[in-house]
Amino acid sequence: MSFGSVEKTVMTFCQQQYVHIMFQMLEACKEYGVTSGEMLLELNFKANEEGIVPAMQDPPELKIAPVKHYVEGSRPAEPDWFYKKENKKIYEKNVKGCIKGIKEQHSRRLPNQVLCLAGHSGGASCYKIQLQEPVNMNEMFSDAALQAFAAYINDDDSGPLSRIFGPDQLVVIRLHLGIHYDVGDPDRNLLI
């Protein structure tokens, strides 16, 4: 997989799995007590021994943890696909460069971007992902968007979401949250 195709794959994944990412991001921010700007989205596009690509499962396997868990101390969030357990030479040769890349990308991350570490057949790449809502051009990974998801999930208040997303996208978000996470009361007639 070339660098360009990995980047396109990550971007497509984030577009298609946006609601899933935001739900998991909200949960992770609560669990760790940090903002979304301090989190890293980890995706594994490398096939395992059974030929299964974790990020392509339904639902997709993803991990969201604080960036510092990838770059500081014993690095408790360090992914298994860093070859730490499989090949110590490959691990030692590549892990420092990967950590440096994560730190550099994190230091240049804008408030409306999510930091994403993607494992792929060629190694690992770190990206800053930014999505805009297609109708209103609002930032989809902003703190305001995350707070809007929290208002809907925790208080059944769709007002903040409706100020960020157009009506069609709002329906999709509400349906996805209702069907996959039992949040709100989606109009199931829209599925027909």
Short mmCIF file of C-alpha atoms in Angstrom, two decimals, residues 32 40-43 61-65 70 76-80:
data_model
loop_
_atom_site.label_atom_id
_atom_site.label_comp_id
_atom_site.label_asym_id
_atom_site.label_seq_id
_atom_site.Cartn_x
_atom_site.Cartn_y
_atom_site.Cartn_z
CA TYR A 32 -9.00 9.59 30.49
CA LEU A 40 -4.89 9.75 19.10
CA LEU A 41 -7.05 7.55 16.89
CA GLU A 42 -5.31 4.26 16.10
CA LEU A 43 -6.34 2.22 13.07
CA GLU A 61 -11.85 -2.05 15.45
CA LEU A 62 -10.25 1.20 16.48
CA LYS A 63 -8.52 2.51 19.55
CA ILE A 64 -8.55 6.00 20.99
CA ALA A 65 -6.10 6.86 23.76
CA TYR A 70 2.09 6.44 22.71
CA PRO A 76 1.15 1.66 27.43
CA ALA A 77 -0.90 2.35 24.29
CA GLU A 78 1.84 1.27 21.89
CA PRO A 79 0.18 -0.93 19.26
CA ASP A 80 0.96 -4.62 18.92
#
